[in-house]
Coordinates of C-alpha atoms and ligand atoms in Angstrom, one line a residue:
M12 CA 35.5 -46.9 2.5
N13 CA 31.7 -46.1 1.1
R14 CA 31.8 -43.2 -1.9
A15 CA 30.4 -41.1 0.1
E16 CA 32.5 -40.8 3.3
Q17 CA 35.2 -39.7 1.1
R18 CA 38.1 -38.2 3.1
V19 CA 40.7 -35.7 3.3
V20 CA 42.6 -36.7 6.5
I21 CA 45.1 -34.1 7.7
V22 CA 47.9 -34.2 10.5
G23 CA 48.8 -31.6 12.1
G24 CA 46.9 -28.4 13.6
G25 CA 49.7 -25.7 13.2
F26 CA 49.3 -22.9 10.4
A27 CA 49.5 -25.1 7.4
G28 CA 47.2 -28.0 9.3
V29 CA 44.6 -25.3 9.9
E30 CA 45.0 -22.8 7.1
T31 CA 44.4 -26.3 4.8
A32 CA 41.7 -27.6 6.0
L33 CA 39.5 -24.1 6.5
R34 CA 39.4 -24.3 2.6
L35 CA 39.2 -28.3 1.8
R36 CA 35.8 -27.2 3.4
R37 CA 35.0 -24.9 2.3
T38 CA 35.4 -26.0 -1.0
L39 CA 34.3 -29.7 -1.3
P40 CA 31.7 -30.3 -1.7
A41 CA 30.1 -32.4 1.9
H42 CA 30.2 -35.9 0.5
W43 CA 34.0 -35.0 1.6
K44 CA 35.0 -35.3 4.8
V45 CA 37.7 -33.6 6.4
V46 CA 39.9 -35.2 9.4
L47 CA 42.2 -33.0 11.9
Y48 CA 44.2 -34.4 14.0
S49 CA 46.6 -32.6 16.9
R50 CA 48.3 -32.6 19.7
E51 CA 46.6 -30.3 20.5
N52 CA 43.2 -28.7 20.5
H53 CA 44.7 -25.3 19.5
L54 CA 46.8 -22.8 16.6
C55 CA 49.3 -21.7 18.9
F56 CA 50.3 -17.8 17.3
S57 CA 54.4 -18.9 17.8
P58 CA 55.5 -14.9 16.2
L59 CA 53.3 -14.5 19.8
L60 CA 55.4 -16.3 21.9
P61 CA 58.2 -14.6 23.0
E62 CA 55.6 -11.8 24.2
V63 CA 54.2 -14.3 26.4
V64 CA 57.2 -15.0 27.1
G65 CA 58.1 -10.7 28.7
A66 CA 55.0 -11.4 29.8
S67 CA 53.2 -9.1 28.8
L68 CA 50.5 -11.0 26.6
N69 CA 47.9 -13.4 28.2
P70 CA 48.9 -16.9 27.2
L71 CA 45.8 -18.0 26.9
H72 CA 45.3 -14.7 24.2
V73 CA 48.3 -16.9 21.8
V74 CA 45.5 -19.7 21.3
W75 CA 43.2 -20.4 18.7
S76 CA 40.7 -22.6 19.5
L77 CA 40.8 -25.4 16.3
R78 CA 36.9 -26.1 16.9
E79 CA 35.8 -23.1 16.8
M80 CA 38.2 -22.3 13.9
L81 CA 36.9 -25.1 11.8
P82 CA 33.7 -25.6 11.9
G83 CA 32.8 -28.7 9.5
V84 CA 36.2 -30.3 10.4
I85 CA 36.4 -32.5 12.3
C86 CA 38.9 -32.5 15.4
R87 CA 40.5 -35.5 16.6
T88 CA 42.7 -34.4 20.0
A89 CA 45.3 -37.4 18.6
P90 CA 48.6 -37.9 18.0
V91 CA 48.6 -40.2 14.4
T92 CA 51.1 -43.2 15.8
A93 CA 51.6 -44.8 12.2
L94 CA 50.8 -44.1 8.4
D95 CA 50.2 -46.4 6.8
F96 CA 50.8 -45.5 2.8
D97 CA 49.9 -48.9 1.1
A98 CA 46.6 -49.4 3.5
R99 CA 45.7 -45.6 2.7
T100 CA 45.0 -45.0 6.9
V101 CA 46.2 -43.7 9.8
E102 CA 46.6 -44.4 13.3
F103 CA 46.3 -42.8 16.8
E104 CA 45.3 -43.8 19.9
D105 CA 41.9 -43.4 21.2
G106 CA 39.6 -42.0 24.6
G107 CA 40.1 -45.4 26.1
G108 CA 44.3 -46.4 24.7
T109 CA 43.2 -48.1 21.8
L110 CA 45.4 -48.6 18.9
T111 CA 42.3 -47.6 16.2
R112 CA 43.2 -46.8 12.4
E113 CA 40.9 -44.3 10.0
G114 CA 41.3 -44.1 6.1
Y115 CA 42.0 -41.7 3.6
D116 CA 41.6 -40.6 0.4
H117 CA 44.2 -37.9 0.5
L118 CA 46.1 -37.3 3.0
V119 CA 48.3 -34.1 4.9
L120 CA 51.0 -33.9 5.8
A121 CA 51.7 -30.7 8.1
L122 CA 53.9 -31.9 11.6
G123 CA 55.8 -28.8 11.8
L124 CA 59.3 -30.2 13.8
P125 CA 60.5 -30.4 16.9
V126 CA 62.7 -29.1 18.5
R127 CA 66.3 -31.1 19.2
L128 CA 68.0 -29.2 22.6
E129 CA 70.0 -32.2 22.0
I130 CA 72.2 -30.6 19.4
I131 CA 74.5 -29.1 22.1
E132 CA 75.8 -31.4 25.1
G133 CA 73.5 -30.4 28.2
M134 CA 71.2 -27.9 26.6
G135 CA 68.0 -31.0 27.0
E136 CA 69.4 -31.0 31.1
F137 CA 69.6 -27.6 31.3
G138 CA 68.3 -25.8 28.8
W139 CA 64.3 -24.2 28.2
P140 CA 63.4 -25.2 24.5
I141 CA 60.8 -22.5 23.3
K142 CA 58.4 -24.1 20.2
T143 CA 55.1 -24.8 22.3
L144 CA 52.9 -22.8 24.9
G145 CA 53.8 -24.9 27.8
D146 CA 56.8 -23.5 26.8
A147 CA 56.7 -20.5 26.8
S148 CA 53.8 -20.3 30.2
A149 CA 56.1 -21.9 32.2
L150 CA 59.5 -20.3 30.5
R151 CA 57.6 -16.6 31.9
N152 CA 56.4 -18.1 35.5
H153 CA 60.0 -19.9 35.9
L154 CA 61.5 -15.7 34.9
I155 CA 59.5 -14.4 37.4
A156 CA 60.7 -16.9 39.7
Q157 CA 64.1 -16.5 39.5
L158 CA 63.1 -12.0 40.4
E159 CA 61.7 -13.6 43.8
R160 CA 64.2 -15.6 44.6
A161 CA 67.2 -12.9 43.7
E162 CA 64.7 -10.9 46.7
V163 CA 65.4 -12.9 49.2
T164 CA 68.9 -14.7 48.7
S165 CA 71.6 -12.3 51.2
D166 CA 74.0 -14.5 48.1
S167 CA 75.2 -11.9 46.4
E168 CA 76.8 -15.2 43.7
T169 CA 73.1 -17.2 44.2
R170 CA 71.2 -14.2 42.7
E171 CA 73.7 -13.2 40.1
G172 CA 73.0 -16.8 39.1
L173 CA 69.0 -15.6 39.0
L174 CA 69.5 -12.6 37.4
S175 CA 72.0 -14.0 35.0
V176 CA 69.8 -16.0 30.7
A177 CA 72.0 -16.8 27.7
V178 CA 69.7 -17.4 24.7
V179 CA 71.6 -19.5 22.9
G180 CA 70.7 -18.0 19.0
G181 CA 70.8 -14.9 17.7
G182 CA 68.1 -16.0 14.7
F183 CA 64.9 -14.2 15.1
T184 CA 62.9 -16.0 18.0
G185 CA 66.9 -15.9 19.6
V186 CA 66.7 -11.6 19.4
E187 CA 62.7 -11.5 19.9
V188 CA 63.2 -13.8 23.5
A189 CA 66.6 -12.1 24.6
G190 CA 64.0 -8.5 24.1
A191 CA 61.5 -9.9 25.6
I192 CA 63.0 -11.3 28.7
L193 CA 65.4 -7.5 29.7
D194 CA 62.1 -5.4 29.3
L195 CA 60.6 -8.3 31.9
F196 CA 63.6 -8.1 34.0
R197 CA 63.8 -4.1 33.3
D198 CA 61.1 -3.3 34.2
S199 CA 60.3 -5.0 36.9
C200 CA 63.4 -4.0 39.1
A201 CA 60.9 -1.5 40.4
Y202 CA 59.2 -3.8 42.6
Y203 CA 62.2 -5.3 43.8
S204 CA 64.2 -4.0 46.8
S205 CA 66.9 -5.7 46.0
I206 CA 67.1 -5.9 42.3
E207 CA 68.9 -3.4 41.0
A208 CA 69.5 -2.8 36.8
A209 CA 72.9 -3.5 36.8
D210 CA 72.4 -6.4 38.5
I211 CA 70.9 -8.1 35.9
Q212 CA 72.2 -9.7 32.4
V213 CA 71.1 -11.4 28.9
H214 CA 73.4 -12.6 26.9
L215 CA 72.8 -13.1 23.4
L216 CA 75.0 -15.6 21.4
E217 CA 75.4 -16.3 17.6
G218 CA 77.7 -19.1 15.7
S219 CA 77.1 -16.3 12.0
P220 CA 79.1 -13.4 11.8
R221 CA 76.3 -11.4 12.9
I222 CA 72.9 -11.8 14.3
L223 CA 69.0 -12.8 12.4
G224 CA 71.1 -13.3 9.2
P225 CA 69.2 -13.1 6.9
L226 CA 67.8 -9.3 7.3
P227 CA 70.5 -6.8 5.4
E228 CA 73.6 -5.6 7.8
D229 CA 72.6 -2.2 8.7
L230 CA 69.7 -3.5 10.2
S231 CA 71.4 -6.5 12.0
A232 CA 73.5 -3.9 13.5
F233 CA 70.8 -1.2 14.4
A234 CA 69.3 -4.1 16.4
R235 CA 72.7 -4.8 17.8
Q236 CA 73.5 -1.1 18.6
R237 CA 70.4 -0.2 20.6
M238 CA 69.1 -4.0 22.2
E239 CA 73.7 -3.2 23.5
A240 CA 72.4 0.0 24.6
R241 CA 69.7 -1.5 26.8
G242 CA 72.3 -3.9 28.7
M243 CA 72.4 -6.7 26.6
Q244 CA 75.4 -9.0 26.4
I245 CA 75.5 -9.9 22.7
R246 CA 78.4 -11.8 20.7
E247 CA 78.3 -12.7 17.2
G248 CA 80.9 -15.9 15.2
T249 CA 80.5 -17.2 18.6
G250 CA 79.7 -21.8 19.4
V251 CA 77.6 -22.4 22.6
E252 CA 79.7 -26.3 23.3
A253 CA 78.1 -26.9 26.4
V254 CA 75.5 -25.9 28.9
T255 CA 76.1 -26.7 32.6
A256 CA 73.8 -26.5 35.7
D257 CA 76.3 -22.5 36.1
G258 CA 75.9 -21.7 32.2
I259 CA 77.2 -22.5 29.7
R260 CA 80.3 -23.4 28.0
L261 CA 81.8 -21.9 24.7
S262 CA 83.8 -23.5 22.9
G263 CA 87.0 -21.7 23.8
G264 CA 86.7 -23.1 26.9
E265 CA 85.4 -19.5 28.3
M266 CA 82.2 -20.1 30.8
V267 CA 79.1 -17.5 30.4
R268 CA 77.7 -17.8 33.5
A269 CA 73.6 -18.4 34.0
G270 CA 70.5 -19.2 35.9
T271 CA 68.9 -19.8 32.5
V272 CA 69.4 -20.7 29.1
I273 CA 67.4 -21.0 26.6
S274 CA 67.8 -22.6 23.2
A275 CA 66.7 -21.3 20.6
V276 CA 68.1 -23.1 17.8
G277 CA 67.7 -26.8 16.9
N278 CA 65.3 -28.9 14.7
G279 CA 64.6 -32.9 14.9
T280 CA 62.1 -34.4 13.1
Y281 CA 59.2 -36.8 14.1
P282 CA 60.2 -40.0 14.2
L283 CA 56.8 -40.9 12.4
L284 CA 57.9 -39.8 9.5
V285 CA 61.6 -41.0 10.3
N286 CA 59.9 -44.3 11.0
S287 CA 57.6 -43.9 7.5
G288 CA 60.0 -44.3 5.1
L289 CA 59.7 -41.3 2.8
E290 CA 62.6 -40.0 1.5
L291 CA 63.8 -36.8 3.4
E292 CA 66.3 -34.3 3.1
R293 CA 67.9 -32.3 6.1
G294 CA 65.1 -33.8 8.0
R295 CA 62.1 -32.5 6.0
L296 CA 60.0 -34.1 3.3
V297 CA 61.2 -34.2 -0.1
V298 CA 58.7 -33.1 -1.6
S299 CA 57.8 -32.0 -5.4
G300 CA 57.0 -28.6 -6.4
D301 CA 53.1 -28.9 -6.6
M302 CA 53.6 -30.1 -3.0
R303 CA 53.0 -34.0 -3.6
V304 CA 55.1 -37.3 -1.7
E305 CA 56.5 -38.5 -4.9
G306 CA 55.6 -42.0 -5.1
R307 CA 53.2 -42.6 -2.7
E308 CA 49.3 -41.4 -4.0
G309 CA 47.5 -39.1 -3.4
V310 CA 50.2 -37.6 -0.2
W311 CA 51.2 -34.1 0.4
A312 CA 53.3 -32.1 2.3
L313 CA 53.8 -28.8 3.8
G314 CA 54.8 -26.2 6.2
D315 CA 58.2 -26.2 8.4
C316 CA 57.8 -30.9 8.5
A317 CA 58.6 -30.7 4.6
A318 CA 60.8 -29.2 2.2
V319 CA 59.0 -26.6 -0.3
P320 CA 60.8 -25.9 -3.9
N321 CA 59.3 -22.5 -4.3
A322 CA 58.4 -21.8 -8.5
M323 CA 59.2 -18.2 -7.8
D324 CA 63.1 -18.3 -6.8
G325 CA 63.3 -22.0 -6.8
S326 CA 64.9 -22.4 -2.9
I327 CA 63.5 -24.0 -0.6
S328 CA 61.0 -22.3 1.5
P329 CA 62.3 -21.9 5.2
T330 CA 60.8 -22.7 8.2
L331 CA 58.3 -19.6 8.4
A332 CA 54.3 -19.5 9.4
Q333 CA 53.8 -16.4 6.3
Y334 CA 54.9 -19.9 3.5
A335 CA 53.0 -22.8 5.4
T336 CA 50.0 -20.4 5.1
R337 CA 51.1 -19.5 1.7
Q338 CA 52.0 -22.9 0.7
A339 CA 48.7 -23.8 2.0
E340 CA 46.7 -22.9 0.3
Q341 CA 48.0 -23.9 -3.3
L342 CA 47.8 -27.2 -1.1
A343 CA 43.6 -26.7 -0.8
E344 CA 44.0 -25.7 -4.4
N345 CA 46.2 -28.5 -6.4
I346 CA 43.5 -31.7 -4.0
C347 CA 40.5 -30.1 -5.1
A348 CA 42.1 -29.8 -8.9
S349 CA 43.1 -32.9 -8.3
I350 CA 40.5 -34.4 -7.5
R351 CA 38.0 -32.9 -10.0
G352 CA 40.6 -34.5 -12.6
G353 CA 42.7 -31.1 -13.3
V354 CA 46.7 -30.0 -13.1
P355 CA 47.8 -29.0 -9.4
Q356 CA 50.1 -26.0 -9.6
P357 CA 53.9 -25.3 -8.2
F358 CA 54.1 -23.7 -4.8
S359 CA 55.3 -19.9 -5.6
Y360 CA 55.7 -16.9 -3.4
S361 CA 57.5 -13.4 -3.1
P362 CA 57.8 -12.8 0.7
Q363 CA 56.6 -9.1 1.6
G364 CA 58.8 -8.6 4.2
M365 CA 60.1 -9.9 7.4
F366 CA 59.9 -8.0 11.3
C367 CA 61.8 -8.8 14.1
L368 CA 61.2 -7.1 17.8
I369 CA 64.4 -6.0 19.6
G370 CA 62.9 -4.7 22.5
H371 CA 62.1 -2.0 23.9
R372 CA 59.2 -0.5 21.9
N373 CA 62.0 -1.5 18.9
A374 CA 62.4 -3.9 15.6
V375 CA 63.5 -4.3 13.1
G376 CA 62.8 -5.5 9.7
Q377 CA 61.9 -4.5 5.7
V378 CA 58.7 -4.7 3.9
Y379 CA 58.3 -5.1 0.1
G380 CA 61.7 -4.0 -0.1
R381 CA 62.1 -1.5 2.1
R382 CA 63.8 -1.1 5.0
L383 CA 62.7 -0.3 8.7
S384 CA 63.1 0.2 12.4
G385 CA 62.7 1.7 16.2
F386 CA 59.1 2.9 17.0
T387 CA 57.5 2.6 13.3
A388 CA 59.0 -0.7 12.8
W389 CA 57.2 -1.9 16.5
L390 CA 54.0 -0.6 15.6
L391 CA 54.2 -2.2 12.0
W392 CA 55.1 -5.7 13.5
H393 CA 51.9 -5.6 15.8
V394 CA 49.3 -3.9 12.8
I395 CA 50.7 -6.9 10.3
Y396 CA 50.7 -10.2 12.6
W397 CA 47.0 -7.9 14.4
A398 CA 45.6 -8.2 11.0
K399 CA 46.6 -11.9 10.0
M400 CA 45.1 -12.5 13.8
P401 CA 41.8 -16.0 13.3
T402 CA 39.9 -14.2 15.0
L403 CA 37.6 -11.1 16.1
A404 CA 37.7 -12.3 19.4
R405 CA 41.3 -12.6 20.1
K406 CA 41.9 -9.5 18.4
V407 CA 40.1 -7.3 20.4
Q408 CA 41.3 -9.4 23.6
I409 CA 44.8 -8.8 21.8
A410 CA 44.9 -4.9 21.0
V411 CA 43.6 -4.7 24.7
D412 CA 46.9 -6.4 26.5
W413 CA 49.2 -4.4 24.4
L414 CA 47.2 -1.3 24.6
W415 CA 47.0 -2.3 28.4
G416 CA 51.0 -2.6 28.1
L417 CA 51.4 0.8 26.3
C418 CA 50.0 2.3 29.7
F419 CA 50.4 0.0 32.6
P420 CA 52.9 -2.3 34.6
R421 CA 53.5 -5.5 32.4
D422 CA 52.3 -8.6 34.8
I423 CA 54.6 -10.5 36.9
V424 CA 51.9 -12.5 39.2
E425 CA 53.3 -16.3 39.2
L426 CA 50.4 -18.0 37.9
S427 CA 51.2 -20.7 40.9
M428 CA 49.8 -24.0 39.8
E429 CA 50.1 -26.1 42.8
Q430 CA 47.8 -28.0 44.5
T431 CA 46.5 -28.2 47.4
R432 CA 47.8 -31.8 48.0
D433 CA 51.3 -30.4 46.8
I434 CA 51.5 -27.9 49.4
E435 CA 50.2 -30.9 51.9
A436 CA 52.8 -33.2 50.3
K437 CA 55.5 -30.4 50.7
H438 CA 54.4 -28.8 54.3
G439 CA 52.1 -31.4 55.9
K440 CA 48.8 -32.1 56.4
P441 CA 47.0 -29.2 58.1
L442 CA 46.0 -30.2 62.1
Ligands
FAD515 C1 58.9 -18.5 19.3 C2 59.2 -19.4 18.1 C3 58.0 -17.7 17.1 C4 58.5 -17.7 15.2 N1 58.2 -16.5 14.8 C5 58.1 -16.4 13.8 C6 57.7 -15.0 12.8 O1 57.6 -14.6 13.2 N2 57.5 -15.4 11.6 C7 56.9 -16.1 11.3 O2 56.9 -16.6 9.4 N3 57.3 -17.9 11.7 C8 57.6 -17.8 12.9 N4 58.1 -18.8 13.7 C9 57.9 -19.8 13.3 C10 56.6 -20.8 12.7 O3 56.3 -20.5 14.1 C11 56.5 -21.8 11.6 O4 57.4 -21.9 10.6 C12 54.9 -22.6 12.0 O5 54.2 -22.6 13.0 C13 55.4 -24.0 10.6 O6 54.1 -24.5 10.8 P1 53.5 -25.6 10.6 O7 51.8 -25.8 10.7 O8 53.8 -26.7 9.2 O9 54.0 -26.2 11.9 P2 53.7 -26.6 12.9 O10 52.8 -24.5 13.4 O11 54.4 -26.2 14.5 O12 52.5 -27.3 13.3 C14 52.5 -28.3 13.5 C15 51.0 -28.8 14.4 O13 51.1 -30.8 14.2 C16 51.2 -30.8 15.8 N5 51.5 -32.8 15.8 C17 53.5 -32.8 15.5 N6 53.0 -34.6 15.4 C18 51.7 -34.8 15.4 C19 51.6 -36.0 15.3 N7 51.5 -37.0 15.5 N8 49.8 -35.7 15.4 C20 49.2 -35.2 15.2 N9 49.1 -33.7 15.2 C21 50.5 -33.3 15.5 C22 52.2 -30.2 16.4 O14 51.9 -30.0 17.9 C23 50.9 -29.0 16.2 O15 50.3 -28.4 16.3 C24 58.7 -19.0 15.1 C25 58.4 -20.1 15.8 C26 58.8 -20.0 16.6 C27 59.0 -20.9 17.6

């Protein structure tokens, strides 16, 4: 490889990959190229996806163009299909369908984790995942379509099914999605003549003894009490055995009727990593404290896909964006240090806090050990995430969306993707 063209190749355009690329581009000398491969041409700000599901945020406002965010970085929208550590290359499919290889001096693996629906029988067939912008947008549209169908059906049992939703998993994502859906359905009732608040059933099912396990018990209890007061049906310590076309079967055999079942549990591992021969621990890559993949020179891993030890307390980092971003800061320093003959440092991070929206302009959380709940927590959640957003343009758009939501009803337009040829196939060609 030409010395003038040494390169760091990053696989993954999420929080970890993007922050690493941004910092390396700022720090490395110009003869080092930084190349980022991602399946999408955008960074998705996943903490905002529940608000997309609840139709309170415009889907386009929660994604950022990688090319705009990463000037000077070579962005390739192409999935990496194989890794060859001996030849020090990655393989990707070029625009013409040919498999092509690109060499690296340093390789950063930041693939995140895929959703694994199959951990619950029937979830793959009948369940809705919530991971990508596509998942959130499709679910938003589906929920609005369920309202439309419920309005026109004359059969009360069908209506009951259309207006019932079950969210499996009472962690942060499950609670936020369930809260957003209850708000969407409740607020929309006013526009539908045959739907009443009492017709709406949103179930939240958690297998462990309480929802929001990582938060202190009193905050979980607050969240539960507030959501139940709004009509949410919460079951804790309840296992889900199977998902069917009509709802879910609990481990005791009881059936919960639900026309829409959402999975907020279960991560898998990408085949690319499974086939790489690298050591995995509970589906995540094993790395040393400085995020090096032992035994593979110049290979590093971080974010959700890696089990990164936290030198602060010796624990393995959780799969959270705030950890992925901090790891990226340290990793960029470590790569620069190893290029310049310095000593890479271990990742060490003390989390500042965590928050969870629970619906109806309420949230729970703690920041620097201080517990907050209700509207104050909701407000702080929005201020914190707004401050973290990458570009001024999106900050303005999101601020307008949020202010809009305080003054006007949410947007319940079903974004139809039906094209003329679909309409013709369904209803016949015009004469
Ligand atoms: C609905 C939801 C809500 C969340 N809320 C919060 C929250 O409030 N706070 C918080 O801290 N965290 C939250 N998280 C978790 C947070 O999103 C993740 O921890 C974070 O995204 C991890 O970043 P990452 O870069 O490791 O992976 P990801 O963000 O998943 O990015 C990985 C990227 O790699 C790409 N990729 C995968 N395979 C390939 C391949 N072969 N070739 C090229 N590209 C590939 C993927 O397409 C993706 O773009 C939430 C997650 C979800 C799903």
